[in-house]
CSV table of C-alpha atoms and ligand atoms in Angstrom, one decimal:
chain,number,residue,atom,x,y,z
V,1,MET,CA,0.0,0.1,-0.1
V,2,ARG,CA,1.2,3.5,-0.8
V,3,ARG,CA,0.8,6.2,1.5
V,4,THR,CA,-1.6,8.8,0.0
V,5,LEU,CA,-1.7,11.4,2.6
V,6,TYR,CA,0.5,13.8,0.9
V,7,THR,CA,0.4,15.6,-2.7
V,8,GLU,CA,3.1,16.8,-4.7
V,9,GLU,CA,3.0,20.3,-3.0
V,10,HIS,CA,3.6,18.7,0.2
V,11,GLU,CA,6.5,16.8,-0.9
V,12,VAL,CA,8.0,20.0,-2.5
V,13,PHE,CA,7.4,21.8,1.0
V,14,ARG,CA,9.1,18.7,2.5
V,15,THR,CA,12.2,19.1,0.3
V,16,ALA,CA,12.6,22.7,1.1
V,17,PHE,CA,12.0,22.1,4.9
V,18,ARG,CA,14.6,19.3,4.9
V,19,SER,CA,17.1,21.4,3.3
V,20,PHE,CA,16.7,24.2,5.8
V,21,VAL,CA,16.8,21.7,8.7
V,22,ASP,CA,19.9,20.0,7.1
V,23,ARG,CA,21.6,23.4,6.9
V,24,GLN,CA,20.4,25.4,9.9
V,25,ALA,CA,19.5,22.8,12.6
V,26,VAL,CA,21.4,19.5,12.1
V,27,PRO,CA,24.8,21.2,12.8
V,28,TYR,CA,23.7,22.8,16.1
V,29,VAL,CA,21.7,19.9,17.6
V,30,ASP,CA,24.4,19.1,20.2
V,31,HIS,CA,24.9,22.8,21.0
V,32,TRP,CA,21.3,23.4,21.6
V,33,GLU,CA,21.2,20.3,23.7
V,34,ASN,CA,24.0,21.8,25.9
V,35,ALA,CA,22.4,25.1,26.0
V,36,GLY,CA,19.0,23.8,26.9
V,37,THR,CA,17.2,25.7,24.1
V,38,PRO,CA,17.5,26.3,20.4
V,39,ASP,CA,19.0,29.8,19.2
V,40,ARG,CA,16.6,32.6,18.6
V,41,ALA,CA,18.5,33.3,15.5
V,42,PHE,CA,17.4,29.7,14.2
V,43,ILE,CA,13.7,30.6,15.1
V,44,GLU,CA,14.2,33.9,13.1
V,45,LYS,CA,15.4,32.1,10.3
V,46,ALA,CA,12.7,29.5,10.3
V,47,ALA,CA,10.0,32.2,10.4
V,48,LYS,CA,11.5,34.2,7.5
V,49,ALA,CA,11.8,31.0,5.4
V,50,GLY,CA,7.9,30.7,6.1
V,51,PHE,CA,8.2,27.6,8.3
V,52,LEU,CA,6.5,29.3,11.4
V,53,GLY,CA,3.0,30.8,11.5
V,54,PHE,CA,2.1,29.8,7.9
V,55,GLU,CA,-1.5,29.2,8.9
V,56,PHE,CA,-1.8,32.9,9.6
V,57,PRO,CA,-3.5,35.3,7.0
V,58,ALA,CA,-1.1,37.0,4.9
V,59,ALA,CA,-2.1,40.4,6.2
V,60,TYR,CA,0.0,39.3,9.3
V,61,GLY,CA,2.8,37.8,7.6
V,62,GLY,CA,1.4,34.2,7.2
V,63,LEU,CA,0.8,32.0,4.1
V,64,ASP,CA,-2.9,31.6,4.6
V,65,VAL,CA,-2.0,27.7,4.5
V,66,ALA,CA,-4.6,25.9,6.9
V,67,ASP,CA,-3.8,22.4,6.1
V,68,PHE,CA,-2.4,20.2,8.9
V,69,ARG,CA,-0.4,18.1,6.5
V,70,TYR,CA,2.1,20.8,6.2
V,71,ASN,CA,2.4,20.7,10.1
V,72,THR,CA,2.9,16.9,9.9
V,73,VAL,CA,5.4,17.3,7.2
V,74,VAL,CA,7.3,19.4,9.5
V,75,ALA,CA,7.0,17.1,12.5
V,76,GLU,CA,8.3,14.0,10.4
V,77,GLU,CA,11.3,16.0,9.0
V,78,VAL,CA,12.0,17.3,12.5
V,79,VAL,CA,12.2,13.8,14.1
V,80,ALA,CA,14.3,12.7,11.1
V,81,SER,CA,16.8,15.5,11.7
V,82,GLY,CA,17.5,14.4,15.2
V,83,MET,CA,16.4,17.6,17.3
V,84,ALA,CA,13.8,17.7,19.8
V,85,GLY,CA,12.3,20.5,17.6
V,86,ASP,CA,9.5,21.3,20.0
V,87,THR,CA,9.6,25.1,18.8
V,88,PHE,CA,7.6,24.0,15.8
V,89,SER,CA,5.1,21.8,17.4
V,90,MET,CA,4.8,24.4,20.1
V,91,GLN,CA,4.4,27.4,17.7
V,92,ASN,CA,2.6,25.9,14.9
V,93,ASP,CA,0.7,23.2,16.3
V,94,ILE,CA,-0.2,24.1,19.9
V,95,ALA,CA,-0.1,28.0,20.6
V,96,LEU,CA,-1.1,29.0,17.0
V,97,PRO,CA,-4.7,28.0,17.2
V,98,TYR,CA,-5.3,30.0,20.3
V,99,LEU,CA,-3.9,33.3,18.7
V,100,LEU,CA,-5.8,32.5,15.5
V,101,THR,CA,-9.2,31.6,16.5
V,102,LEU,CA,-9.6,33.4,20.0
V,103,THR,CA,-8.0,36.6,19.5
V,104,THR,CA,-9.4,40.2,18.8
V,105,ASP,CA,-8.3,42.2,15.7
V,106,GLU,CA,-6.5,44.5,18.0
V,107,GLN,CA,-4.6,41.3,19.8
V,108,LYS,CA,-3.9,39.9,16.2
V,109,GLN,CA,-2.0,43.2,15.2
V,110,ARG,CA,-0.1,43.2,18.5
V,111,TRP,CA,1.1,39.6,18.4
V,112,LEU,CA,0.7,37.9,14.9
V,113,PRO,CA,3.4,39.9,13.0
V,114,ARG,CA,6.0,39.3,15.6
V,115,PHE,CA,5.0,35.5,15.6
V,116,THR,CA,5.7,35.4,11.8
V,117,GLN,CA,8.8,37.1,12.0
V,118,GLY,CA,10.0,34.7,14.8
V,119,GLN,CA,10.1,37.4,17.3
V,120,LEU,CA,7.2,35.9,19.3
V,121,VAL,CA,8.1,32.7,21.1
V,122,THR,CA,4.9,31.5,22.9
V,123,ALA,CA,4.2,29.3,25.6
V,124,ILE,CA,0.9,27.7,27.1
V,125,ALA,CA,1.0,27.7,30.7
V,126,MET,CA,-1.6,25.3,32.3
V,127,THR,CA,0.3,22.9,34.8
V,128,GLU,CA,1.0,24.2,38.3
V,129,PRO,CA,2.9,22.5,41.1
V,130,GLY,CA,-0.4,21.4,42.6
V,131,ALA,CA,-2.4,20.9,39.3
V,132,GLY,CA,-1.3,18.9,36.4
V,133,SER,CA,-3.8,16.4,35.1
V,134,ASP,CA,-6.5,18.0,37.1
V,135,LEU,CA,-6.8,21.5,35.7
V,136,ARG,CA,-9.9,22.1,37.8
V,137,SER,CA,-7.5,22.6,40.7
V,138,ILE,CA,-5.6,25.5,39.2
V,139,ARG,CA,-4.9,28.0,42.1
V,140,THR,CA,-3.3,31.0,39.9
V,141,THR,CA,-5.7,33.9,40.3
V,142,ALA,CA,-6.5,36.8,38.2
V,143,ARG,CA,-8.1,39.6,40.4
V,144,PRO,CA,-9.9,42.2,38.3
V,145,THR,CA,-8.9,46.0,39.4
V,146,GLY,CA,-10.2,48.6,37.2
V,147,ASP,CA,-9.3,47.8,33.7
V,148,GLU,CA,-6.5,45.4,34.7
V,149,LEU,CA,-6.3,41.9,35.9
V,150,VAL,CA,-3.8,41.3,38.8
V,151,ILE,CA,-2.3,37.8,38.4
V,152,ASN,CA,-0.6,35.8,41.4
V,153,GLY,CA,0.5,32.2,41.3
V,154,SER,CA,3.0,30.0,39.6
V,155,LYS,CA,3.3,27.5,36.9
V,156,THR,CA,5.6,24.8,36.3
V,157,PHE,CA,7.1,22.4,33.4
V,158,ILE,CA,6.2,25.2,30.8
V,159,THR,CA,7.9,24.3,27.3
V,160,SER,CA,9.6,27.5,26.1
V,161,GLY,CA,8.8,29.0,29.7
V,162,SER,CA,12.4,30.7,30.0
V,163,THR,CA,12.6,31.9,26.5
V,164,CYS,CA,8.8,32.8,25.5
V,165,ASP,CA,7.9,36.5,24.7
V,166,LEU,CA,4.3,35.7,25.2
V,167,VAL,CA,2.8,33.0,27.6
V,168,LEU,CA,-0.9,32.0,27.6
V,169,ALA,CA,-1.6,31.3,31.1
V,170,LEU,CA,-4.7,29.5,32.5
V,171,VAL,CA,-6.0,31.3,35.7
V,172,THR,CA,-9.0,31.4,37.9
V,173,SER,CA,-10.6,34.7,37.8
V,174,GLU,CA,-13.5,36.1,39.8
V,175,VAL,CA,-14.7,38.0,36.9
V,176,GLY,CA,-15.3,34.8,35.0
V,177,GLY,CA,-17.4,33.6,37.8
V,178,GLY,CA,-14.6,31.7,39.5
V,179,GLU,CA,-14.2,29.7,36.2
V,180,LEU,CA,-10.9,29.3,34.3
V,181,SER,CA,-9.7,31.9,31.8
V,182,VAL,CA,-6.8,32.1,29.4
V,183,VAL,CA,-4.8,35.3,30.0
V,184,ALA,CA,-1.8,36.6,27.7
V,185,VAL,CA,1.3,37.7,29.7
V,186,GLU,CA,4.1,39.5,27.8
V,187,ASN,CA,7.8,39.0,28.7
V,188,GLY,CA,8.7,42.2,30.5
V,189,THR,CA,5.7,42.6,32.3
V,190,PRO,CA,6.4,43.6,36.0
V,191,GLY,CA,5.7,40.9,38.5
V,192,PHE,CA,6.2,38.1,35.7
V,193,GLU,CA,9.4,36.0,36.4
V,194,ARG,CA,10.6,32.7,35.0
V,195,GLY,CA,13.2,30.3,36.3
V,196,ARG,CA,16.2,28.9,34.7
V,197,PRO,CA,15.7,25.9,32.3
V,198,MET,CA,14.8,22.8,34.2
V,199,LYS,CA,17.1,19.9,34.0
V,200,LYS,CA,15.5,16.9,32.2
V,201,ILE,CA,16.4,13.5,31.3
V,202,GLY,CA,15.3,14.1,27.6
V,203,ARG,CA,14.4,16.8,25.1
V,204,LYS,CA,17.4,18.6,26.4
V,205,GLY,CA,17.2,20.9,23.3
V,206,GLN,CA,14.0,22.5,24.5
V,207,ASP,CA,13.7,24.7,27.6
V,208,THR,CA,11.2,24.0,30.2
V,209,ALA,CA,10.8,26.2,33.1
V,210,GLU,CA,8.8,27.5,36.1
V,211,LEU,CA,6.9,30.8,35.8
V,212,PHE,CA,6.1,33.2,38.7
V,213,PHE,CA,3.3,35.7,38.9
V,214,SER,CA,3.5,38.2,41.8
V,215,GLU,CA,1.0,41.1,41.6
V,216,CYS,CA,1.5,41.0,37.8
V,217,ARG,CA,-0.8,43.3,36.2
V,218,VAL,CA,-1.9,42.9,32.5
V,219,PRO,CA,-4.6,45.0,30.7
V,220,ILE,CA,-8.2,43.0,30.8
V,221,THR,CA,-7.9,43.2,26.9
V,222,ASN,CA,-5.1,40.5,27.3
V,223,VAL,CA,-7.9,38.0,27.9
V,224,VAL,CA,-7.7,35.5,25.1
V,225,GLY,CA,-11.1,34.1,24.2
V,226,GLN,CA,-13.9,34.5,26.7
V,227,LEU,CA,-13.6,35.2,30.4
V,228,GLY,CA,-14.7,31.9,32.4
V,229,ARG,CA,-14.4,29.9,29.0
V,230,GLY,CA,-10.8,28.9,29.6
V,231,LEU,CA,-11.2,25.4,30.1
V,232,ALA,CA,-13.6,25.1,27.0
V,233,HIS,CA,-11.0,26.9,24.9
V,234,ILE,CA,-8.3,24.3,26.0
V,235,VAL,CA,-10.5,21.3,25.4
V,236,ALA,CA,-11.3,22.7,21.9
V,237,ASN,CA,-7.6,22.7,21.1
V,238,LEU,CA,-6.6,19.4,22.7
V,239,PRO,CA,-7.4,17.2,19.9
V,240,ARG,CA,-4.8,19.1,17.6
V,241,GLU,CA,-2.3,19.2,20.2
V,242,ARG,CA,-2.5,15.5,20.9
V,243,LEU,CA,-2.5,14.7,17.1
V,244,SER,CA,0.7,16.6,17.0
V,245,ILE,CA,2.2,14.5,19.7
V,246,ALA,CA,1.0,11.3,18.1
V,247,VAL,CA,2.5,12.2,14.7
V,248,GLN,CA,6.0,12.8,16.1
V,249,ALA,CA,5.6,9.6,18.2
V,250,VAL,CA,5.0,7.6,15.0
V,251,ALA,CA,7.7,9.4,13.1
V,252,SER,CA,10.2,8.5,15.8
V,253,ALA,CA,9.1,4.8,15.9
V,254,GLN,CA,9.4,4.7,12.3
V,255,ARG,CA,13.1,6.2,12.3
V,256,ALA,CA,14.0,3.8,15.1
V,257,LEU,CA,13.0,0.8,12.8
V,258,THR,CA,14.9,2.1,10.0
V,259,MET,CA,18.0,2.6,12.0
V,260,ALA,CA,17.5,-0.7,13.7
V,261,ALA,CA,16.9,-2.5,10.4
V,262,GLU,CA,20.3,-1.2,9.0
V,263,TYR,CA,22.1,-2.0,12.1
V,264,ALA,CA,20.7,-5.6,12.1
V,265,GLN,CA,22.2,-5.9,8.7
V,266,GLN,CA,25.6,-4.7,9.7
V,267,ARG,CA,26.3,-6.0,13.1
V,268,GLU,CA,27.6,-9.6,13.3
V,269,VAL,CA,27.0,-11.8,16.2
V,270,PHE,CA,27.8,-15.6,16.3
V,271,GLY,CA,29.4,-15.1,12.9
V,272,ALA,CA,26.1,-13.9,11.2
V,273,PRO,CA,24.3,-10.7,10.9
V,274,LEU,CA,22.0,-9.9,13.9
V,275,GLY,CA,19.2,-9.8,11.4
V,276,SER,CA,19.6,-13.5,10.5
V,277,MET,CA,18.2,-14.2,14.0
V,278,GLN,CA,14.7,-15.2,13.6
V,279,SER,CA,13.6,-13.5,16.9
V,280,VAL,CA,15.2,-10.2,15.5
V,281,ARG,CA,13.4,-10.6,12.3
V,282,MET,CA,10.2,-11.3,14.0
V,283,ALA,CA,10.7,-8.2,16.2
V,284,ILE,CA,11.2,-6.1,13.1
V,285,GLY,CA,8.4,-7.6,11.3
V,286,GLU,CA,6.1,-6.8,14.4
V,287,ILE,CA,7.2,-3.2,14.7
V,288,HIS,CA,7.0,-2.8,11.0
V,289,THR,CA,3.3,-4.1,10.9
V,290,GLU,CA,2.2,-1.9,14.1
V,291,VAL,CA,4.0,1.3,12.8
V,292,THR,CA,2.5,0.9,9.3
V,293,ALA,CA,-1.0,0.3,10.6
V,294,LEU,CA,-0.9,3.2,13.0
V,295,GLN,CA,0.6,5.4,10.4
V,296,GLU,CA,-2.5,4.8,8.3
V,297,TYR,CA,-4.8,5.6,11.1
V,298,LEU,CA,-3.2,8.7,11.9
V,299,ASP,CA,-3.2,9.8,8.3
V,300,ARG,CA,-7.1,9.5,8.4
V,301,CYS,CA,-7.0,11.6,11.7
V,302,VAL,CA,-4.9,14.3,10.0
V,303,LEU,CA,-7.6,14.4,7.3
V,304,ALA,CA,-10.5,14.4,9.7
V,305,LEU,CA,-8.8,17.2,11.5
V,306,ASN,CA,-8.5,19.2,8.5
V,307,ALA,CA,-12.2,18.5,7.8
V,308,GLY,CA,-13.3,19.6,11.3
V,309,ASP,CA,-14.4,16.2,12.2
V,310,PHE,CA,-11.9,15.1,14.8
V,311,SER,CA,-13.3,14.5,18.4
V,312,PRO,CA,-11.7,15.0,21.7
V,313,ALA,CA,-11.9,11.1,22.2
V,314,GLU,CA,-10.1,10.5,18.9
V,315,GLY,CA,-7.4,13.1,19.7
V,316,ALA,CA,-6.8,11.3,23.1
V,317,GLY,CA,-6.9,7.9,21.4
V,318,ALA,CA,-4.4,8.8,18.7
V,319,LYS,CA,-2.1,10.2,21.4
V,320,PHE,CA,-2.4,7.1,23.4
V,321,LEU,CA,-1.8,4.7,21.0
V,322,ALA,CA,1.0,6.4,19.2
V,323,THR,CA,2.9,7.2,22.3
V,324,GLU,CA,2.5,3.7,24.0
V,325,LEU,CA,3.9,2.3,20.5
V,326,GLN,CA,6.8,4.7,20.2
V,327,TRP,CA,8.0,3.8,23.8
V,328,LYS,CA,7.7,0.1,23.0
V,329,VAL,CA,9.6,0.5,19.7
V,330,LEU,CA,12.3,2.7,21.2
V,331,ASP,CA,12.8,0.5,23.9
V,332,ARG,CA,13.1,-2.6,21.7
V,333,THR,CA,15.1,-1.2,19.0
V,334,MET,CA,17.6,0.3,21.6
V,335,GLN,CA,17.9,-3.3,22.8
V,336,MET,CA,19.2,-4.3,19.3
V,337,PHE,CA,21.8,-1.7,19.6
V,338,GLY,CA,23.3,-3.5,22.6
V,339,GLY,CA,25.8,-1.5,24.7
V,340,TYR,CA,26.3,1.0,21.8
V,341,GLY,CA,22.8,2.0,22.0
V,342,TYR,CA,23.2,2.9,25.8
V,343,MET,CA,25.9,5.5,24.9
V,344,GLU,CA,25.1,9.1,25.6
V,345,GLU,CA,26.0,10.1,22.0
V,346,SER,CA,24.2,7.4,20.1
V,347,GLU,CA,21.2,8.5,18.1
V,348,ILE,CA,19.0,5.8,19.5
V,349,ALA,CA,19.7,6.8,23.1
V,350,ARG,CA,18.7,10.4,22.5
V,351,MET,CA,15.4,9.2,20.7
V,352,TRP,CA,14.7,6.9,23.6
V,353,ARG,CA,15.1,9.6,26.3
V,354,ASP,CA,13.2,12.2,24.2
V,355,ALA,CA,10.4,9.5,23.9
V,356,ARG,CA,9.6,8.9,27.5
V,357,VAL,CA,7.8,12.1,28.2
V,358,GLN,CA,5.6,11.5,25.5
V,359,ARG,CA,3.3,9.3,27.6
V,360,ILE,CA,3.1,12.1,30.4
V,361,TYR,CA,2.6,15.5,28.7
V,362,GLY,CA,-0.4,16.7,26.7
V,363,GLY,CA,-2.4,14.6,29.2
V,364,ALA,CA,-0.8,11.6,30.8
V,365,ASN,CA,-1.9,8.4,29.1
V,366,GLU,CA,-4.0,7.1,31.9
V,367,LEU,CA,-6.0,10.2,32.2
V,368,LEU,CA,-6.8,10.0,28.3
V,369,LEU,CA,-8.0,6.5,28.6
V,370,ASP,CA,-10.3,7.5,31.5
V,371,SER,CA,-11.6,10.3,29.2
V,372,ILE,CA,-12.1,8.2,26.4
V,373,GLY,CA,-14.0,5.7,28.7
V,374,LYS,CA,-16.3,8.6,29.8
V,375,ALA,CA,-17.0,9.4,26.3
V,376,VAL,CA,-17.8,5.9,25.4
V,377,LEU,CA,-20.0,5.5,28.4
V,378,GLY,CA,-21.8,8.9,27.8
V,379,GLY,CA,-20.2,11.1,30.1
V,380,ARG,CA,-20.4,8.7,33.4
E,401,FAD,C1,9.2,18.1,29.4
E,401,FAD,C2,7.5,18.6,29.8
E,401,FAD,C3,7.0,19.6,29.0
E,401,FAD,C4,5.8,20.1,29.5
E,401,FAD,N1,5.3,21.3,28.8
E,401,FAD,C5,4.2,21.7,29.4
E,401,FAD,C6,3.6,23.0,28.9
E,401,FAD,O1,4.2,23.6,28.0
E,401,FAD,N2,2.5,23.5,29.3
E,401,FAD,C7,1.8,22.8,30.5
E,401,FAD,O2,0.8,23.6,31.0
E,401,FAD,N3,2.3,21.8,31.1
E,401,FAD,C8,3.4,21.1,30.5
E,401,FAD,N4,3.9,20.1,30.9
E,401,FAD,C9,3.2,19.5,32.3
E,401,FAD,C10,2.5,18.1,31.8
E,401,FAD,O3,1.3,18.4,30.9
E,401,FAD,C11,2.2,17.5,33.1
E,401,FAD,O4,3.3,16.7,33.7
E,401,FAD,C12,1.0,16.4,33.0
E,401,FAD,O5,0.0,16.9,32.6
E,401,FAD,C13,0.8,15.4,34.2
E,401,FAD,O6,0.8,16.5,35.3
E,401,FAD,P1,1.4,16.3,36.6
E,401,FAD,O7,3.0,16.3,36.2
E,401,FAD,O8,1.0,17.2,37.3
E,401,FAD,O9,1.0,14.9,37.0
E,401,FAD,P2,0.0,14.2,38.0
E,401,FAD,O10,-1.3,15.0,37.5
E,401,FAD,O11,0.3,14.5,39.5
E,401,FAD,O12,-0.4,12.8,37.7
E,401,FAD,C14,0.8,11.8,38.0
E,401,FAD,C15,0.4,10.6,37.4
E,401,FAD,O13,-0.8,10.0,37.8
E,401,FAD,C16,-1.4,9.2,36.8
E,401,FAD,N5,-2.8,9.8,36.6
E,401,FAD,C17,-3.1,11.0,36.5
E,401,FAD,N6,-4.4,11.2,36.4
E,401,FAD,C18,-5.0,10.1,36.3
E,401,FAD,C19,-6.3,9.4,36.2
E,401,FAD,N7,-7.5,10.3,35.8
E,401,FAD,N8,-6.4,8.0,36.2
E,401,FAD,C20,-5.3,7.3,36.4
E,401,FAD,N9,-4.1,7.7,36.6
E,401,FAD,C21,-4.0,8.9,36.5
E,401,FAD,C22,-0.6,9.4,35.6
E,401,FAD,O14,0.2,8.3,35.5
E,401,FAD,C23,0.3,10.7,35.9
E,401,FAD,O15,1.4,10.5,34.9
E,401,FAD,C24,5.2,19.5,30.5
E,401,FAD,C25,5.9,18.5,31.3
E,401,FAD,C26,6.9,18.0,30.9
E,401,FAD,C27,7.6,17.0,31.6
């Protein structure tokens, strides 16, 4: 079966993006891992080349390209390049829909041109020290004072947290009837501080940080979407975020399979190639079958998302299946590399480290299964 998701235009875009990544990212992956974040210059170059914010209207510097297949091309090539690449998924897949669909014209004027020029790194801050899976327990408050909101509280594990120019924070607000709201806080706002990048076991090339709000005043015009509707806005965007994670997961599993298959043909054990062992061939065959089948399903999910026909349960299911498969495949293929696979500098080791968190963020997989079960049982 041939994969039919992409057209010739997508493949032209893929070639251009791959060439960009080969020149502008691959030589610097180790440097970014040591620094804990990609260079700002890289983000600006990616934006100028049209790879960030292409979904925004041309009036704001975008390309008016609303087709998630371009996002998945980016995800696949980022994985193939060996970089964590969360800049692309954070900016294009996760933050962009909030800025495109929930903002006023005035907010669009303020933020979108900077985004498409690579000068507005964005973060979404939901998680708090006491509230991760259970977002209803959020304690960061936004107190109305005149035409301002005064924010107090803290967030943790925020992707791009230490480098972002704009954070969309989920807060609880009296003006929203005690319900949650999404409020934008710009870098440099007094009372907004961020911690240094947190030390992680994987995805080291992407910064993750704590954020602190202490009597932090923002104009009420910084509310994104409707006051008191924050949770609904998050829920509406989660299927896309989870599909983005799923696509990266299967791309990673596919890459690990390719690498393991090559290695199994070269590596000799007991006087014969590793791949001549039946158990290794069976493992490769099993992985190939599972990855191919899931890829087909995800391709359908991408088309369904494009058509506006992709449910929260389907997003949760895609993320669950793909990240569980990614972890299984990364662990099994790493085993095939033996001791070489366990070395810090080996690519399979980096992919294995980067894979683990995929089952935790974007909704822990247990939580996802529970939410799918509720949907199947009609909300019980
Ligand atoms: C590298 C990284 C990047 C991140 N980026 C962001 C970001 O940009 N923005 C952001 O807001 N957050 C981010 N997070 C936070 C992430 O979304 C949370 O860690 C995740 O939602 C889990 O929350 P928690 O860590 O508080 O775990 P908890 O909520 O305490 O859950 C702990 C464990 O309990 C289990 N569990 C939870 N709920 C259930 C349930 N209903 N049924 C059964 N078991 C359950 C799961 O196994 C879960 O892993 C990031 C985290 C990491 C590690």
